[in-house]
PDB file of C-alpha atoms in Angstrom:
ATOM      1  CA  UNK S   1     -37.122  28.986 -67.754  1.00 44.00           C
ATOM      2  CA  UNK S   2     -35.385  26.221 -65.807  1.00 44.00           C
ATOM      3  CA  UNK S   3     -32.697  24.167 -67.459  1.00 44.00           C
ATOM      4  CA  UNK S   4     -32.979  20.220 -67.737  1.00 50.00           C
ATOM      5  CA  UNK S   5     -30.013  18.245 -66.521  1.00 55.00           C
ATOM      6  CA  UNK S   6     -28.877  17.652 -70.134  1.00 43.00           C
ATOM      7  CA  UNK S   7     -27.954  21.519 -69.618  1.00 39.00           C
ATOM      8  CA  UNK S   8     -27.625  22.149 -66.158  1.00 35.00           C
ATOM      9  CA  UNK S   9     -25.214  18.827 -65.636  1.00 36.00           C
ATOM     10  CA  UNK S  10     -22.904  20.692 -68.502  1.00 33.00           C
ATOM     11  CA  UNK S  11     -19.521  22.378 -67.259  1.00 30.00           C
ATOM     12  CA  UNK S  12     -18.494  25.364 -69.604  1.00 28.00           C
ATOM     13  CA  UNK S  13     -14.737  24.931 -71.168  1.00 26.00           C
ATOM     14  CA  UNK S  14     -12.814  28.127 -70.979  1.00 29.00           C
ATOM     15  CA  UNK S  15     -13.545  31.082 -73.441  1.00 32.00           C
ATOM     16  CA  UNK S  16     -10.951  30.694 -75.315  1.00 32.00           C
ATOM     17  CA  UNK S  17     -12.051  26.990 -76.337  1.00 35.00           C
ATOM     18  CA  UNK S  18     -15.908  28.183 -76.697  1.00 35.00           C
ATOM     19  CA  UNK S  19     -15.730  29.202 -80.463  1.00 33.00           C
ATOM     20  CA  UNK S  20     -13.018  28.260 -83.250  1.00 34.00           C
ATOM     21  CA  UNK S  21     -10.907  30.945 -84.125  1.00 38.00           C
ATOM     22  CA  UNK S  22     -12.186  31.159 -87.258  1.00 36.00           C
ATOM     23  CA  UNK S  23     -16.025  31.922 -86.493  1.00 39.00           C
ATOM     24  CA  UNK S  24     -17.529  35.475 -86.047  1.00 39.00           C
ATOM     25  CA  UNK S  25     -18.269  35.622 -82.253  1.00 35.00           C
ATOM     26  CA  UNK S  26     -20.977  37.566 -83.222  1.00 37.00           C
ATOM     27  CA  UNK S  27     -22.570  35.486 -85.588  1.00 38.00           C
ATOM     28  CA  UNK S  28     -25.856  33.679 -84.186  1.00 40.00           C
ATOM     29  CA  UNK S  29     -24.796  30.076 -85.195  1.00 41.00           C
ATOM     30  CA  UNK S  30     -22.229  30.443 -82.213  1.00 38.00           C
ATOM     31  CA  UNK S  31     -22.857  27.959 -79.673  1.00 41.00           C
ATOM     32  CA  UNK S  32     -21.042  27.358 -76.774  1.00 43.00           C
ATOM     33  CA  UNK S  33     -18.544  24.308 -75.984  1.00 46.00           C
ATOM     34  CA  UNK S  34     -20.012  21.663 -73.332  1.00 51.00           C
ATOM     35  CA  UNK S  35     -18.563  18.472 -71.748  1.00 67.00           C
ATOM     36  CA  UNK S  36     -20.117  15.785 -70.158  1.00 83.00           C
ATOM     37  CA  UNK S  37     -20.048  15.951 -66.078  1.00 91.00           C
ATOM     38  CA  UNK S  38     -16.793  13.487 -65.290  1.00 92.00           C
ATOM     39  CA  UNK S  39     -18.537  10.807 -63.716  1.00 92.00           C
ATOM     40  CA  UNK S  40     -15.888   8.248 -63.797  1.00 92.00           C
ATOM     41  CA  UNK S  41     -12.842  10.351 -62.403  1.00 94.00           C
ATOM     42  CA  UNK S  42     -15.199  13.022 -60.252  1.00 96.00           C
ATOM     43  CA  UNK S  43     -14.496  13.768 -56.649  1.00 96.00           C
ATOM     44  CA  UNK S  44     -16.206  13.081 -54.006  1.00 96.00           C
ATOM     45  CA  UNK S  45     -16.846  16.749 -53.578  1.00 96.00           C
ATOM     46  CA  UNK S  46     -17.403  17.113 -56.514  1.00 96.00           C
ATOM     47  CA  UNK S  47     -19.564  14.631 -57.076  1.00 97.00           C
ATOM     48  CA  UNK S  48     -21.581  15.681 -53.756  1.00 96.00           C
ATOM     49  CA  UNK S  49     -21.850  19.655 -54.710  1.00 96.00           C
ATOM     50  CA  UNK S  50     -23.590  18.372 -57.627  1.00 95.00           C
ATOM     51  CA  UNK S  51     -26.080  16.309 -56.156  1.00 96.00           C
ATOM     52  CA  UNK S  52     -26.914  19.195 -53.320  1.00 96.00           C
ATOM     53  CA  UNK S  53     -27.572  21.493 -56.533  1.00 95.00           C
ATOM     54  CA  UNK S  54     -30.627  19.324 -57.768  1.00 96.00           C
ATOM     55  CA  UNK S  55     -32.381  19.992 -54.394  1.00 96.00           C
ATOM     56  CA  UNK S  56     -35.719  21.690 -53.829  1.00 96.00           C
ATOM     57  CA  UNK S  57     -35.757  21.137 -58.110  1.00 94.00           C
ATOM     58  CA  UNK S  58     -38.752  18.624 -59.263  1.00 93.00           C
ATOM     59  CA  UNK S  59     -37.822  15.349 -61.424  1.00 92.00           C
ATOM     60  CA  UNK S  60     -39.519  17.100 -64.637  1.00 89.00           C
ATOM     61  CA  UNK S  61     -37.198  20.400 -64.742  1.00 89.00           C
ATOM     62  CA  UNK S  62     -34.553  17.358 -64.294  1.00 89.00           C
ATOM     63  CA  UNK S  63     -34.877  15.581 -67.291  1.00 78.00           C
ATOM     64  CA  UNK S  64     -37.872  15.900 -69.281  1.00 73.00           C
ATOM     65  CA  UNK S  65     -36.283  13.706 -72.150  1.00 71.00           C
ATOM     66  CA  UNK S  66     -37.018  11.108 -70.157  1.00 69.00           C
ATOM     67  CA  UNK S  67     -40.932  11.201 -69.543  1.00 66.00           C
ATOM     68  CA  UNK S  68     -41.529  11.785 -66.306  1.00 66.00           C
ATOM     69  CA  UNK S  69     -44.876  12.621 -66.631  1.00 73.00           C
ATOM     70  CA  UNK S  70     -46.430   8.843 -66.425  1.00 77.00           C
ATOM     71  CA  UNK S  71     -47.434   8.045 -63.129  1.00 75.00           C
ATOM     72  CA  UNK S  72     -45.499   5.625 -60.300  1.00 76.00           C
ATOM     73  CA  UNK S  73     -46.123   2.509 -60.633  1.00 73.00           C
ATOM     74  CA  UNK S  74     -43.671  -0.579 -59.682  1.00 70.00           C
ATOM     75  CA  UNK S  75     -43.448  -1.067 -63.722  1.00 72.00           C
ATOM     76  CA  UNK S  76     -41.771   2.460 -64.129  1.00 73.00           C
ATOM     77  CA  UNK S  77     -40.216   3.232 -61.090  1.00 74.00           C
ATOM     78  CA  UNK S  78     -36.668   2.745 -62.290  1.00 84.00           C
ATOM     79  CA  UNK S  79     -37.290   5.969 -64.269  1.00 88.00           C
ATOM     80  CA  UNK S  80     -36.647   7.829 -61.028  1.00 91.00           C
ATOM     81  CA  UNK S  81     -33.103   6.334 -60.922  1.00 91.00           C
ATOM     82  CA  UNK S  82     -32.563   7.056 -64.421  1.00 91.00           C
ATOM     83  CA  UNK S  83     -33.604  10.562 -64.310  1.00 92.00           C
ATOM     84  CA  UNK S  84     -30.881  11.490 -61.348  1.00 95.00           C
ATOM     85  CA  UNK S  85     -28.111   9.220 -63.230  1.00 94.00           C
ATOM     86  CA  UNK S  86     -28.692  11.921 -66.378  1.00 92.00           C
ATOM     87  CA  UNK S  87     -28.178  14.223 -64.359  1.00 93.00           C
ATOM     88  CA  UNK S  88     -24.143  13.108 -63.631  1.00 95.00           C
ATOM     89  CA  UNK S  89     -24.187  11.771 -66.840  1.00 93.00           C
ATOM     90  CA  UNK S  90     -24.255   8.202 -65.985  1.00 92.00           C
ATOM     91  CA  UNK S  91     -24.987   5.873 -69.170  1.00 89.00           C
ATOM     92  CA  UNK S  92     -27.502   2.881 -68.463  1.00 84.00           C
ATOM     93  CA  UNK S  93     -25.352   0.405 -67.779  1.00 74.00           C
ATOM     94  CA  UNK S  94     -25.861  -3.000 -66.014  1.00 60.00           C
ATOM     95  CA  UNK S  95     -22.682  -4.028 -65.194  1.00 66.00           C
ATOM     96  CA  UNK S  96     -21.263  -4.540 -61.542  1.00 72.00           C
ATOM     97  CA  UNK S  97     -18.997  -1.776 -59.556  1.00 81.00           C
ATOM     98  CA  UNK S  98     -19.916   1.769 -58.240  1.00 89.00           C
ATOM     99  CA  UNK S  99     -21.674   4.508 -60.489  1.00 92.00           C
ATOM    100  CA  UNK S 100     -18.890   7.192 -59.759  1.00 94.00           C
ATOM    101  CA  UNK S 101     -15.404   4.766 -60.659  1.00 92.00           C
ATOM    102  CA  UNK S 102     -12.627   6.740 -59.629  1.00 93.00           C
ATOM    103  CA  UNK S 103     -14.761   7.759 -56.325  1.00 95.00           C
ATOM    104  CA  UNK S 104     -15.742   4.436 -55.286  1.00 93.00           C
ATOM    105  CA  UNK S 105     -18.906   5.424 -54.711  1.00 95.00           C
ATOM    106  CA  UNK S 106     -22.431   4.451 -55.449  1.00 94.00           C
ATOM    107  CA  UNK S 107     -25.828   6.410 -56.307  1.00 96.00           C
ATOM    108  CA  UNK S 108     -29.074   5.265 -54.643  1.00 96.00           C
ATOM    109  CA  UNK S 109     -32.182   7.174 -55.024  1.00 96.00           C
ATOM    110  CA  UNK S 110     -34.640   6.774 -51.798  1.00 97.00           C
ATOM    111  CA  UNK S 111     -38.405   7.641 -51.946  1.00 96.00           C
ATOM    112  CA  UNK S 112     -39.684   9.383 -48.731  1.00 97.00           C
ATOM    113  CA  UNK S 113     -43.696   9.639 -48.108  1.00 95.00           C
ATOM    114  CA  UNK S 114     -45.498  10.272 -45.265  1.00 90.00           C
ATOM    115  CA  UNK S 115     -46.020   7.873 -42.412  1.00 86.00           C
ATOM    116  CA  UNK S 116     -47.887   8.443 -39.284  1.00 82.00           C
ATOM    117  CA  UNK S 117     -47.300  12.047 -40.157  1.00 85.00           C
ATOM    118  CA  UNK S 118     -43.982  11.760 -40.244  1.00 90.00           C
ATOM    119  CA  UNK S 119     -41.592  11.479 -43.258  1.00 94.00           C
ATOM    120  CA  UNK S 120     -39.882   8.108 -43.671  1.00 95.00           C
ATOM    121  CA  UNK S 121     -38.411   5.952 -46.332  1.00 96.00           C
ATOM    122  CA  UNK S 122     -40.591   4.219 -48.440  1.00 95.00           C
ATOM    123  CA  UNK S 123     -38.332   1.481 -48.903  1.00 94.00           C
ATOM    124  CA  UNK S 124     -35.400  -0.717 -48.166  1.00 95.00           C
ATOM    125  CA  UNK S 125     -31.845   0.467 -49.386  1.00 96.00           C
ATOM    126  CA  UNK S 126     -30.474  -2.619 -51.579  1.00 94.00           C
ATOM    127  CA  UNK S 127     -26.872  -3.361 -51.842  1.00 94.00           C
ATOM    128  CA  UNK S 128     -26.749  -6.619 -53.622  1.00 91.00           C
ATOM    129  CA  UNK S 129     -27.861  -9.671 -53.865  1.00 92.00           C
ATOM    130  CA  UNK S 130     -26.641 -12.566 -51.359  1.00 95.00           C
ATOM    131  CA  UNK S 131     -24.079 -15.102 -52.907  1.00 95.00           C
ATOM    132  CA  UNK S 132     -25.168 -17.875 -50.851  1.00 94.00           C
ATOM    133  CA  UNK S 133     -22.384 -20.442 -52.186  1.00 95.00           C
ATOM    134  CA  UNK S 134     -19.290 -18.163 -51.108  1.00 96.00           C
ATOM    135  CA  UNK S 135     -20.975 -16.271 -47.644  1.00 97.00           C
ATOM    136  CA  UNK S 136     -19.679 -19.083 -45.601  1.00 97.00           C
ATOM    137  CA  UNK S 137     -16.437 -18.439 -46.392  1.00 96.00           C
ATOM    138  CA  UNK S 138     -16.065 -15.060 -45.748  1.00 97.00           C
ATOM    139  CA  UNK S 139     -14.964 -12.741 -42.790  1.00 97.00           C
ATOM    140  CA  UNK S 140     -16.047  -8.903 -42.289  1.00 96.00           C
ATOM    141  CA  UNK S 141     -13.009  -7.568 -42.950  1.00 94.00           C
ATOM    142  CA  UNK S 142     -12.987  -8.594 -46.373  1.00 94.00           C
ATOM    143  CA  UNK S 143     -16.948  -9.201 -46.620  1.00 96.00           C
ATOM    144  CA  UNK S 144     -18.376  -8.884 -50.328  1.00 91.00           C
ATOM    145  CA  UNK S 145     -21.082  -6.324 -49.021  1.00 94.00           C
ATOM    146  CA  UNK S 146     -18.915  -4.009 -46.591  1.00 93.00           C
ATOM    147  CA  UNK S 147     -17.620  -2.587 -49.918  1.00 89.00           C
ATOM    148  CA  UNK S 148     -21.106  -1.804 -51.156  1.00 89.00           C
ATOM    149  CA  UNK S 149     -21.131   0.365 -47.866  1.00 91.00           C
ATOM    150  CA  UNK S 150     -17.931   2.245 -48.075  1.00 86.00           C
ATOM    151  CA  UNK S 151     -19.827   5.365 -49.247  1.00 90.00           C
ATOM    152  CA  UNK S 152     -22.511   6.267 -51.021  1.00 96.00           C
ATOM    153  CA  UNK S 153     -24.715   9.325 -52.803  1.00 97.00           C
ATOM    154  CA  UNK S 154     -28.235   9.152 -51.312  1.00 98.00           C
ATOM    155  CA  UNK S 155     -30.662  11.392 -52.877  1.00 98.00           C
ATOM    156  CA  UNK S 156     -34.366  11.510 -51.336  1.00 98.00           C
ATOM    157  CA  UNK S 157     -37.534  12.608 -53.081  1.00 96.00           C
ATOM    158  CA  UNK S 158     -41.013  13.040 -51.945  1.00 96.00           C
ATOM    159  CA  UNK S 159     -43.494  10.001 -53.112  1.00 93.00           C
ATOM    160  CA  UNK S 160     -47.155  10.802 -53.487  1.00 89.00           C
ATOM    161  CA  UNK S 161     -49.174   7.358 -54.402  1.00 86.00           C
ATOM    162  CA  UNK S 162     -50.901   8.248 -58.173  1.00 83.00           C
ATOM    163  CA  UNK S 163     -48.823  11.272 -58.302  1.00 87.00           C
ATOM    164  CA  UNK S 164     -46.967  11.779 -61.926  1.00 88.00           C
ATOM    165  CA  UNK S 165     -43.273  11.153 -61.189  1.00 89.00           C
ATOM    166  CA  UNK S 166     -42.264  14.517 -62.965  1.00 88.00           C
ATOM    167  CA  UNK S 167     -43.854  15.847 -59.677  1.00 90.00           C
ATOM    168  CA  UNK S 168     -41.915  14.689 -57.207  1.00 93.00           C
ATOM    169  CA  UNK S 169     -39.125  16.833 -56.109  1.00 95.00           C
ATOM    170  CA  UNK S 170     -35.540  16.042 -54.514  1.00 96.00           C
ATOM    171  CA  UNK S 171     -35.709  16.667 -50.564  1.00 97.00           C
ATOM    172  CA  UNK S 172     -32.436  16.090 -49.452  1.00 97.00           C
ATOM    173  CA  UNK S 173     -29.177  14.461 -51.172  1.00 97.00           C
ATOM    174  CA  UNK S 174     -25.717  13.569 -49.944  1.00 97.00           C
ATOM    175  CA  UNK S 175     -22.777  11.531 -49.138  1.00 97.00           C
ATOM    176  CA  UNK S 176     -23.191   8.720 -46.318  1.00 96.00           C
ATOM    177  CA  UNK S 177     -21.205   5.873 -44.587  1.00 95.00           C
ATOM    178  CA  UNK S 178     -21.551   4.343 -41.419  1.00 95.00           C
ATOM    179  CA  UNK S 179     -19.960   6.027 -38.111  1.00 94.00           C
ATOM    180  CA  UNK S 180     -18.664   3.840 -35.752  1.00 95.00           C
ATOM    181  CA  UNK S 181     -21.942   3.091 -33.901  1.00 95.00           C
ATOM    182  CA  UNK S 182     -23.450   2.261 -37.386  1.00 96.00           C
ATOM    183  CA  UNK S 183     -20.618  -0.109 -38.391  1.00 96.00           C
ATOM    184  CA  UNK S 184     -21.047  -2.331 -35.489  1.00 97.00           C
ATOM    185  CA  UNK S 185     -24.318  -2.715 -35.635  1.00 97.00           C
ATOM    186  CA  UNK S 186     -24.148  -3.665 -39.404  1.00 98.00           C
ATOM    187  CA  UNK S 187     -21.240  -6.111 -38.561  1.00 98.00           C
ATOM    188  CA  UNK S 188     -23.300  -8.046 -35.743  1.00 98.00           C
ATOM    189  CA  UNK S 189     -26.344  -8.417 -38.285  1.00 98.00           C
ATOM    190  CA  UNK S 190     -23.988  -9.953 -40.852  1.00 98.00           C
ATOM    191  CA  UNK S 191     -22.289 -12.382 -38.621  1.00 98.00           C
ATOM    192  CA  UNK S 192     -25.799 -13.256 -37.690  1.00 98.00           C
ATOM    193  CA  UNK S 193     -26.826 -14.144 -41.139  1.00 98.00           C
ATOM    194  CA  UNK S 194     -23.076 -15.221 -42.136  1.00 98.00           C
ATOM    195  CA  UNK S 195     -23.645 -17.917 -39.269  1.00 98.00           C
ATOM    196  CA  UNK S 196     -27.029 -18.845 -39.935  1.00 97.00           C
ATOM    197  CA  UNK S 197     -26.039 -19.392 -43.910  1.00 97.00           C
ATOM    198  CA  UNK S 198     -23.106 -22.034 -42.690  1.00 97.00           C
ATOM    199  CA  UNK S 199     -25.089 -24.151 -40.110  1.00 97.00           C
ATOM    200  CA  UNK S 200     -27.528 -25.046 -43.025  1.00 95.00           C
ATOM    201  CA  UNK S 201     -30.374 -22.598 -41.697  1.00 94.00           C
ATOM    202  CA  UNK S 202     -30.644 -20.299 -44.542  1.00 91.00           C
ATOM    203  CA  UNK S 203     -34.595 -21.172 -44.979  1.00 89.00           C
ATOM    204  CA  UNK S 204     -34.898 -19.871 -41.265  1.00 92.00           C
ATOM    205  CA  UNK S 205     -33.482 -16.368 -42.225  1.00 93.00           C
ATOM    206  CA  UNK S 206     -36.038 -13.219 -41.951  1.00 92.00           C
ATOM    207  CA  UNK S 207     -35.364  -9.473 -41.775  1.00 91.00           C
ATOM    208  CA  UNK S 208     -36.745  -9.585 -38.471  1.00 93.00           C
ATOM    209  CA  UNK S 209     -34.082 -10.867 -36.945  1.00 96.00           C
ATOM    210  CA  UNK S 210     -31.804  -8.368 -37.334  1.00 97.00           C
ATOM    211  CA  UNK S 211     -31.782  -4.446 -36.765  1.00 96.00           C
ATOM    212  CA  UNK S 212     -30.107  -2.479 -39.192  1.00 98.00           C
ATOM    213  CA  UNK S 213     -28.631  -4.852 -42.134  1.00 98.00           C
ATOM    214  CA  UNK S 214     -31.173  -6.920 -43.560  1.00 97.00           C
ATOM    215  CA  UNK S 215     -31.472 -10.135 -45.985  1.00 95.00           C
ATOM    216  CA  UNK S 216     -34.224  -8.929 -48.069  1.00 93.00           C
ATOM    217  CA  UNK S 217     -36.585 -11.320 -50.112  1.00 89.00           C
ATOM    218  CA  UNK S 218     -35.884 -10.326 -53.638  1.00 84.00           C
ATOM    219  CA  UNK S 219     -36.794 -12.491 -56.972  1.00 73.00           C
ATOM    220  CA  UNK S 220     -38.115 -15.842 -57.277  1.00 66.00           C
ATOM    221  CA  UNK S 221     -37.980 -18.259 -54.272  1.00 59.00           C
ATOM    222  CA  UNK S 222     -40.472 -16.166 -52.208  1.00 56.00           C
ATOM    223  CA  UNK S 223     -36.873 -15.607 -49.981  1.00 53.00           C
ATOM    224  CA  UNK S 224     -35.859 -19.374 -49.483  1.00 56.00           C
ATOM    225  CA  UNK S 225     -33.770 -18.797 -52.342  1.00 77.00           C
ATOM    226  CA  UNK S 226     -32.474 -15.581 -53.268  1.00 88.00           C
ATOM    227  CA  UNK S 227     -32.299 -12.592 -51.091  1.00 93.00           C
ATOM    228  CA  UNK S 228     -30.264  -9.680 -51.411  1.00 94.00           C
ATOM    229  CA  UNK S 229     -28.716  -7.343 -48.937  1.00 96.00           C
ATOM    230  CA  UNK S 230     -30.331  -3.750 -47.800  1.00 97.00           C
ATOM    231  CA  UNK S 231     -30.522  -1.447 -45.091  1.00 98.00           C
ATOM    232  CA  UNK S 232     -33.848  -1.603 -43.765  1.00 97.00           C
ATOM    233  CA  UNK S 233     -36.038   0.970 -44.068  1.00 96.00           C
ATOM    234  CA  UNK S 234     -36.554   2.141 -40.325  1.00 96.00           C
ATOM    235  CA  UNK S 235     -32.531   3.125 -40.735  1.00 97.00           C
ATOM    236  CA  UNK S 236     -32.867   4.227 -44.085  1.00 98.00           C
ATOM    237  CA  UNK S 237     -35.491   6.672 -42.491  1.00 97.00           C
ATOM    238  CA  UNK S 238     -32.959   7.648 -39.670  1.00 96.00           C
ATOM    239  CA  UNK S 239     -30.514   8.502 -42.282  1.00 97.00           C
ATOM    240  CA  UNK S 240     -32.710  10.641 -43.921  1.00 97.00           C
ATOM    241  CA  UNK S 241     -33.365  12.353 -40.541  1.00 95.00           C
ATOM    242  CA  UNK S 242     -29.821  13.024 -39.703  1.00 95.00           C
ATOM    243  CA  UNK S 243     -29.244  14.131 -43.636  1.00 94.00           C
ATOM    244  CA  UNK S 244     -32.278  16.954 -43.183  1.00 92.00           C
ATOM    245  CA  UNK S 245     -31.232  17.515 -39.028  1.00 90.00           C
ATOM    246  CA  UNK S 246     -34.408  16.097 -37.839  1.00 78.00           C
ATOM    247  CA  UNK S 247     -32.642  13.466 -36.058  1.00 70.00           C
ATOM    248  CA  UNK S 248     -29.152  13.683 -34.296  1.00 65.00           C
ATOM    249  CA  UNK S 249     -26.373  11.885 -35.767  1.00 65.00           C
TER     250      UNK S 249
END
């Protein structure tokens, strides 16, 4: 039988801290020590030899504790996220800054289904939303949303529509930031919209008008008002490409 994450995302201490000294190591009531995976001082290696060890490995033998057995819906699908954060040990947590601390670096979980017979993300990758009030003001170099992309964990799992989420299984998972190519592409879309934002033509904005970085329509406003940042999903599907060595980097 499989372990869930609550196990398998254990690290074993060394044997001499596994039982007190005083207990009979033979006596059944000896358990063995565990400690939480180190999510807030892990390295990136670390970090990314853990994620490649929950591939091939469906979200139910993940973390069963967390009922994956309901089927997707857009009122549940943050389970998904939750389930692979158990799995490092992440507590839910709302507050700003990357998942991993000491490593900077942020976990995103990406659904892949089929498209034209081909696999490609089912959605956008969102970094944030857009602070309207300071983007004017700001230059790439220092730009609030080139931090978002220093590096990231991306972890893709298959999507089935009216499939039970417990069913899906991890396809491909990794660390990722933008090679050179990438980065300039991402830096021309965000002058675009930096510009665009500072003449006063921020209800003109649409993710069509730019190629890889994208201001997204997200909450109220139907987009005239708030919109967050993303990687749009034809990249997002490249990525995923390159990650399994569909697609050349």
């Amino acid at each position: 039988m499989r372990r869930s994450c609550t196990t398998f995302s254990r690290m074993r201490l060394s044997r001499s801290d596994e039982r007190p000294d005083h207990q009979d190591p033979r006596s059944s009531g000896s358990r063995k020590r565990v400690v939480p995976f180190p999510h807030s001082t892990a390295t990136a290696e670390q970090i990314e030899s853990r994620a490649k060890e929950l591939v091939g490995r469906p979200l139910m033998d993940l973390q069963p504790a967390l009922d994956p057995r309901q089927p997707s819906s857009p009122r549940n699908k943050g389970i998904v996220g939750r389930i692979y954060e158990a799995c490092f040990d992440i507590p839910p947590n709302s507050r700003a800054g990357p998942d991993f601390e000491g490593a900077g670096i942020e976990l995103k979980s990406v659904p892949i289904h089929m498209k034209g017979g081909e696999a490609a993300a089912k959605e956008r990758i969102s970094l944030g939303m857009i602070d309207f009030s300071t983007l004017p003001d700001e230059v790439w170099q220092t730009a609030a949303v080139r931090h978002k992309l220093g590096r990231m964990l991306l972890i893709f799992y298959g999507w089935e529509p009216l499939t039970m989420i417990g069913r899906f299984r991890t396809l491909a998972a990794g660390l990722w930031e933008p090679d050179e190519t990438s980065s300039r592409s991402i830096e021309a879309d965000w002058q675009l919209i930096r510009d665009m934002v500072a003449d006063g033509r921020r209800t003109d904005l649409s993710e069509s008008l730019t190629k890889v970085l994208g201001a997204a329509t997200k909450g109220p406003g139907h987009g005239s008002n708030t919109r967050a940042w993303s990687l749009k999903q034809p990249f997002v599907s490249w990525i995923y490409g390159v990650m399994i060595g569909r697609t050349a980097g």
